[in-house]
Coordinates of C-alpha atoms in Angstrom, one line a residue:
Chain A
X1 CA -8.0 -72.3 -108.8
X2 CA -6.4 -72.4 -105.3
X3 CA -4.4 -69.3 -106.2
X4 CA -7.5 -67.4 -107.3
X5 CA -9.2 -68.2 -104.0
X6 CA -6.2 -67.0 -102.0
X7 CA -6.0 -63.8 -104.0
X8 CA -9.8 -63.2 -103.5
X9 CA -9.5 -63.8 -99.8
X10 CA -6.5 -61.4 -99.5
X11 CA -8.4 -58.8 -101.5
X12 CA -11.5 -59.2 -99.2
X13 CA -9.2 -58.9 -96.1
X14 CA -7.7 -55.6 -97.5
X15 CA -11.1 -54.2 -98.3
X16 CA -12.4 -55.2 -94.8
X17 CA -9.5 -53.6 -93.1
X18 CA -9.9 -50.4 -95.1
X19 CA -13.6 -50.2 -94.2
X20 CA -12.8 -50.8 -90.6
X21 CA -10.2 -48.1 -90.7
X22 CA -12.8 -45.7 -92.1
X23 CA -15.3 -46.5 -89.4
X24 CA -12.7 -45.7 -86.6
X25 CA -13.1 -42.5 -84.8
X26 CA -9.9 -40.5 -84.5
X27 CA -9.8 -37.9 -81.9
X28 CA -7.6 -34.8 -82.3
X29 CA -5.6 -34.9 -79.1
X30 CA -4.9 -31.1 -79.3
X31 CA -8.6 -30.4 -79.0
X32 CA -9.7 -33.4 -77.0
X33 CA -11.4 -31.4 -74.3
X34 CA -13.5 -29.5 -76.9
X35 CA -14.4 -32.6 -78.8
X36 CA -15.4 -34.3 -75.5
X37 CA -17.6 -31.4 -74.6
X38 CA -19.2 -31.1 -78.1
X39 CA -19.7 -34.9 -78.7
X40 CA -21.1 -35.6 -75.2
X41 CA -23.6 -32.7 -75.7
X42 CA -24.6 -33.7 -79.2
X43 CA -24.9 -37.4 -78.7
X44 CA -26.2 -37.1 -75.1
X45 CA -29.1 -35.0 -76.3
X46 CA -29.7 -37.2 -79.4
X47 CA -30.1 -40.1 -77.0
X48 CA -32.3 -37.9 -74.8
X49 CA -34.5 -36.9 -77.7
X50 CA -34.7 -40.2 -79.5
X51 CA -38.3 -40.9 -80.7
X52 CA -38.0 -44.6 -81.0
X53 CA -35.9 -47.6 -79.8
X54 CA -34.3 -47.9 -83.2
X55 CA -33.2 -44.3 -83.1
X56 CA -31.8 -44.7 -79.6
X57 CA -29.9 -47.8 -80.7
X58 CA -28.1 -45.9 -83.4
X59 CA -27.2 -43.1 -81.0
X60 CA -26.1 -45.7 -78.4
X61 CA -23.6 -47.2 -80.9
X62 CA -22.2 -43.7 -81.6
X63 CA -22.0 -42.9 -77.9
X64 CA -20.1 -46.2 -77.2
X65 CA -17.8 -45.7 -80.2
X66 CA -16.8 -42.3 -78.9
X67 CA -16.4 -43.7 -75.4
X68 CA -14.0 -46.3 -76.8
X69 CA -12.1 -43.8 -78.8
X70 CA -11.7 -41.4 -75.9
X71 CA -10.6 -44.3 -73.6
X72 CA -8.1 -45.8 -76.0
X73 CA -6.7 -42.7 -77.7
X74 CA -6.9 -39.9 -75.2
X75 CA -7.8 -41.1 -71.6
X76 CA -7.4 -38.8 -68.6
X77 CA -9.3 -35.6 -68.2
X78 CA -10.9 -35.5 -71.7
X79 CA -12.2 -39.0 -71.3
X80 CA -13.6 -38.2 -67.9
X81 CA -15.2 -35.1 -69.3
X82 CA -16.9 -37.0 -72.1
X83 CA -18.3 -39.6 -69.6
X84 CA -19.4 -37.1 -67.0
X85 CA -21.1 -34.7 -69.4
X86 CA -22.9 -37.5 -71.1
X87 CA -24.0 -39.0 -67.7
X88 CA -25.2 -35.6 -66.6
X89 CA -27.5 -35.3 -69.8
X90 CA -28.8 -38.8 -69.5
X91 CA -29.6 -38.5 -65.9
X92 CA -32.0 -35.7 -66.7
X93 CA -34.2 -38.3 -68.4
Chain B
X1 CA 56.7 -86.4 -54.5
X2 CA 55.7 -85.2 -57.9
X3 CA 52.2 -86.8 -57.4
X4 CA 51.9 -85.2 -54.0
X5 CA 52.7 -81.7 -55.4
X6 CA 50.1 -82.2 -58.2
X7 CA 47.5 -83.2 -55.6
X8 CA 48.3 -80.1 -53.4
X9 CA 48.1 -77.9 -56.4
X10 CA 44.7 -79.3 -57.3
X11 CA 43.4 -78.8 -53.8
X12 CA 44.7 -75.2 -53.8
X13 CA 43.0 -74.6 -57.1
X14 CA 39.7 -76.0 -55.9
X15 CA 40.0 -73.9 -52.8
X16 CA 40.7 -70.7 -54.8
X17 CA 37.8 -71.4 -57.1
X18 CA 35.5 -71.9 -54.1
X19 CA 36.6 -68.6 -52.6
X20 CA 36.1 -66.8 -56.0
X21 CA 32.7 -68.4 -56.3
X22 CA 31.6 -67.3 -52.9
X23 CA 32.8 -63.7 -53.6
X24 CA 31.1 -63.8 -57.0
X25 CA 27.7 -64.9 -55.4
X26 CA 27.9 -62.3 -52.7
X27 CA 28.8 -59.6 -55.3
X28 CA 25.8 -60.7 -57.4
X29 CA 23.4 -60.5 -54.4
X30 CA 24.6 -57.1 -53.3
X31 CA 22.5 -54.2 -54.6
X32 CA 24.2 -52.4 -57.4
X33 CA 23.9 -48.9 -56.0
X34 CA 26.5 -46.3 -56.7
X35 CA 26.6 -44.1 -53.7
X36 CA 27.5 -40.5 -54.2
X37 CA 26.4 -38.2 -51.4
X38 CA 23.1 -38.4 -49.4
X39 CA 22.0 -35.1 -50.9
X40 CA 22.7 -36.2 -54.5
X41 CA 21.1 -39.6 -54.1
X42 CA 18.1 -38.2 -52.3
X43 CA 17.7 -35.7 -55.2
X44 CA 18.0 -38.6 -57.7
X45 CA 15.1 -40.4 -56.0
X46 CA 13.1 -37.1 -55.8
X47 CA 13.4 -36.8 -59.6
X48 CA 11.5 -40.1 -60.0
X49 CA 8.5 -38.9 -58.0
X50 CA 6.9 -37.4 -61.2
X51 CA 7.0 -40.8 -62.9
X52 CA 4.8 -42.5 -60.2
X53 CA 1.6 -43.8 -61.7
X54 CA 0.8 -47.2 -60.1
X55 CA 1.0 -48.7 -56.7
X56 CA 3.8 -50.9 -58.1
X57 CA 5.8 -47.7 -59.1
X58 CA 5.4 -46.4 -55.6
X59 CA 6.5 -49.7 -54.0
X60 CA 9.6 -49.7 -56.3
X61 CA 10.6 -46.2 -55.3
X62 CA 10.1 -46.9 -51.6
X63 CA 12.2 -50.1 -52.0
X64 CA 15.0 -48.1 -53.8
X65 CA 15.1 -45.5 -51.1
X66 CA 15.3 -48.3 -48.5
X67 CA 18.1 -50.0 -50.4
X68 CA 20.1 -46.7 -50.5
X69 CA 19.5 -46.3 -46.8
X70 CA 20.9 -49.8 -46.2
X71 CA 23.8 -49.1 -48.5
X72 CA 24.7 -46.0 -46.6
X73 CA 24.4 -47.8 -43.3
X74 CA 26.6 -50.6 -44.7
X75 CA 29.2 -48.5 -46.4
X76 CA 29.3 -45.5 -44.1
X77 CA 27.5 -45.5 -40.7
X78 CA 24.1 -45.2 -39.1
X79 CA 24.2 -41.4 -38.9
X80 CA 24.8 -41.0 -42.6
X81 CA 22.0 -43.5 -43.3
X82 CA 19.6 -41.5 -41.0
X83 CA 20.7 -38.3 -42.7
X84 CA 19.9 -39.8 -46.1
X85 CA 16.5 -41.1 -44.8
X86 CA 15.6 -37.6 -43.5
X87 CA 16.5 -36.1 -46.9
X88 CA 14.5 -38.7 -48.9
X89 CA 11.4 -38.8 -46.7
X90 CA 9.7 -35.7 -48.2
X91 CA 10.1 -37.2 -51.7
X92 CA 8.5 -40.5 -50.6
X93 CA 5.6 -38.6 -49.0
X94 CA 5.2 -36.6 -52.2
X95 CA 5.2 -39.9 -54.2
X96 CA 2.5 -41.3 -51.9
X97 CA 0.4 -38.1 -52.3
X98 CA 0.8 -38.3 -56.0
X99 CA -0.4 -42.0 -56.0
X100 CA -3.4 -41.1 -53.8
X101 CA -4.4 -38.3 -56.2
X102 CA -4.1 -40.8 -59.1
X103 CA -6.1 -43.4 -57.2
X104 CA -8.9 -40.9 -56.6
X105 CA -8.9 -40.0 -60.3
X106 CA -9.1 -43.7 -61.2
X107 CA -12.0 -44.2 -58.8
X108 CA -13.8 -41.2 -60.2
X109 CA -13.2 -42.6 -63.7
X110 CA -14.5 -46.0 -62.8
X111 CA -17.6 -44.6 -61.2
X112 CA -18.3 -42.5 -64.4
X113 CA -17.7 -45.6 -66.6
X114 CA -20.2 -47.6 -64.6
X115 CA -22.7 -44.8 -64.6
X116 CA -22.4 -44.4 -68.4
X117 CA -23.0 -48.1 -68.9
X118 CA -25.9 -48.1 -66.5
X119 CA -27.6 -45.2 -68.1
X120 CA -27.4 -46.8 -71.6
X121 CA -28.6 -50.1 -70.3
X122 CA -31.5 -48.6 -68.3
X123 CA -32.6 -46.6 -71.3
X124 CA -32.4 -49.7 -73.5
X125 CA -34.4 -51.7 -71.1
X126 CA -37.0 -48.9 -70.7
X127 CA -37.4 -48.6 -74.5
X128 CA -38.1 -52.3 -74.7
X129 CA -40.4 -52.5 -71.7
X130 CA -44.0 -53.4 -72.5
X131 CA -46.3 -51.0 -70.8
X132 CA -50.0 -51.4 -70.2
X133 CA -52.5 -48.5 -69.9
X134 CA -51.8 -45.6 -67.5
X135 CA -54.1 -47.2 -65.0
X136 CA -52.3 -50.5 -65.2
X137 CA -48.9 -48.8 -64.8
X138 CA -50.2 -46.9 -61.8
X139 CA -51.5 -50.1 -60.3
X140 CA -48.1 -51.8 -60.7
X141 CA -46.4 -48.8 -59.1
X142 CA -48.9 -48.8 -56.2
X143 CA -48.2 -52.6 -55.6
X144 CA -44.5 -52.0 -55.6
X145 CA -44.8 -49.1 -53.2
X146 CA -47.1 -51.2 -50.9
X147 CA -44.4 -53.9 -50.9
X148 CA -41.8 -51.2 -50.0
X149 CA -43.9 -50.0 -47.1
X150 CA -44.2 -53.5 -45.8
X151 CA -40.5 -54.0 -46.0
X152 CA -39.9 -50.7 -44.2
X153 CA -42.3 -51.8 -41.4
X154 CA -40.4 -55.0 -41.2
X155 CA -37.1 -53.1 -40.9
X156 CA -38.6 -51.1 -38.0
X157 CA -39.6 -54.3 -36.2
X158 CA -36.3 -56.0 -36.8
X159 CA -34.4 -52.9 -35.6
X160 CA -36.4 -52.9 -32.4
X161 CA -35.8 -56.6 -31.9
X162 CA -32.1 -56.0 -32.5
X163 CA -32.0 -53.4 -29.8
X164 CA -33.7 -55.7 -27.4
X165 CA -31.2 -58.4 -28.2
X166 CA -28.3 -56.0 -27.8
X167 CA -29.6 -55.1 -24.3
X168 CA -30.0 -58.7 -23.4
X169 CA -26.5 -59.5 -24.7
X170 CA -25.0 -56.8 -22.4
X171 CA -27.0 -57.7 -19.3
X172 CA -25.8 -61.3 -19.5
X173 CA -24.0 -63.1 -16.6
X174 CA -20.8 -61.6 -15.3
X175 CA -20.8 -58.6 -17.6
X176 CA -19.6 -60.7 -20.6
X177 CA -21.5 -60.7 -23.9
X178 CA -24.0 -63.5 -24.5
X179 CA -22.7 -65.4 -27.5
X180 CA -26.2 -66.7 -28.5
X181 CA -27.6 -63.1 -28.5
X182 CA -24.7 -61.9 -30.6
X183 CA -25.3 -64.6 -33.1
X184 CA -29.0 -63.7 -33.2
X185 CA -28.1 -60.0 -33.7
X186 CA -26.0 -61.1 -36.7
X187 CA -29.0 -62.9 -38.2
X188 CA -31.3 -59.9 -37.6
X189 CA -28.7 -57.6 -39.3
X190 CA -28.6 -59.9 -42.3
X191 CA -32.4 -59.8 -42.5
X192 CA -32.4 -56.0 -42.3
X193 CA -29.7 -55.8 -45.1
X194 CA -31.8 -58.2 -47.2
X195 CA -34.9 -56.0 -46.8
X196 CA -32.9 -52.8 -47.7
X197 CA -31.6 -54.5 -50.8
X198 CA -35.1 -55.6 -51.7
X199 CA -36.4 -52.0 -51.2
X200 CA -33.6 -50.7 -53.4
X201 CA -34.5 -53.2 -56.1
X202 CA -38.2 -52.3 -56.0
X203 CA -37.4 -48.5 -56.1
X204 CA -35.1 -49.1 -59.1
X205 CA -37.9 -51.1 -60.9
X206 CA -40.3 -48.2 -60.3
X207 CA -37.8 -45.8 -61.7
X208 CA -37.5 -48.0 -64.8
X209 CA -41.2 -48.1 -65.3
X210 CA -41.5 -44.3 -65.0
X211 CA -38.5 -43.9 -67.4
X212 CA -40.2 -46.2 -69.9
X213 CA -43.4 -44.1 -69.7
X214 CA -41.4 -40.9 -70.3
X215 CA -39.5 -42.4 -73.3
X216 CA -42.4 -44.2 -74.9
X217 CA -45.3 -41.8 -74.1
X218 CA -43.5 -38.5 -73.6
X219 CA -44.5 -38.3 -70.0
X220 CA -44.9 -40.4 -66.9
X221 CA -48.2 -40.9 -65.2
X222 CA -48.7 -38.7 -62.1
X223 CA -47.9 -40.9 -59.1
X224 CA -49.1 -39.9 -55.6
X225 CA -46.3 -39.4 -53.1
X226 CA -45.8 -42.5 -50.9
X227 CA -46.9 -42.2 -47.3
X228 CA -43.9 -43.9 -45.9
X229 CA -40.6 -42.0 -46.0
X230 CA -37.3 -43.3 -47.4
X231 CA -35.6 -46.3 -45.8
X232 CA -32.9 -44.2 -44.1
X233 CA -35.5 -42.0 -42.5
X234 CA -37.6 -45.0 -41.5
X235 CA -34.5 -46.5 -40.0
X236 CA -33.9 -43.4 -38.0
X237 CA -37.5 -43.3 -36.8
X238 CA -37.1 -46.9 -35.7
X239 CA -34.1 -46.0 -33.7
X240 CA -35.8 -43.0 -32.0
X241 CA -38.8 -45.2 -31.2
X242 CA -36.6 -47.7 -29.5
X243 CA -34.8 -45.0 -27.5
X244 CA -38.1 -43.6 -26.3

């Protein structure tokens, strides 16, 4: 019985890790500047045009995920570009 | 005789060990720098400039250059050390400039991060804000603006009072500054800073209400322009009034 529980827990952990891996955003460092420009534009205007709080919350999660990804994977100029472009769009509100 | 010889040998051995120990300690404490020529060593330091990222990196490089300088002074003479110092100085300046540029970039990044978080939080708060009718919103804004006007008026009065206190402090006995007046000026300055902070908070809350209107209703109610100018301008006006 104990072994079955251990095996189930291990399987759950593997599935959990796999799902987490799928959710992670991987930024192509060769095109980081283009991705920063495109994503800040796309997500920034999605937040700008959100028609409800629920809609905004979903976009916010995406904006923050990309912010985290740029910060942890790329950094430097591309990260700064993502932040500044998004800020520029949101400040129009 | 035999015992005496043994004793002498033991003393000699201890003495030798002591000397070896002293040499070993001084050797360990000496910086392990292999000196070549001032030109080559300065160039070696120059090559490390590109690796500078943090304040700590810069301090380490400066320390290394200083250690080389000391080593040249110690192993050769003062002139060689000065020659090395003159050669390495442009590299140290370049390293400092590089660190300054990186610091500016870090500050810009930090400001952008804070602005990003602030935008998202403001929009979040604005979406969740419970708004009344347009008339109610306008009334709330009018109340806040009236409070701002009062605070600005108070800043004017406090500024005038501060100027009076400053004059009184200077015209004290024997040309020395009156300590009591100075303390009072400090208190007045704190009050002014408090009022300015309160005004900024009120202006921020008005901005949030207007943002909430734009998000939830598509447009913000038309608010009449306030009669009183911004704090900075009001402050300036106060100063000119006092001068007059």
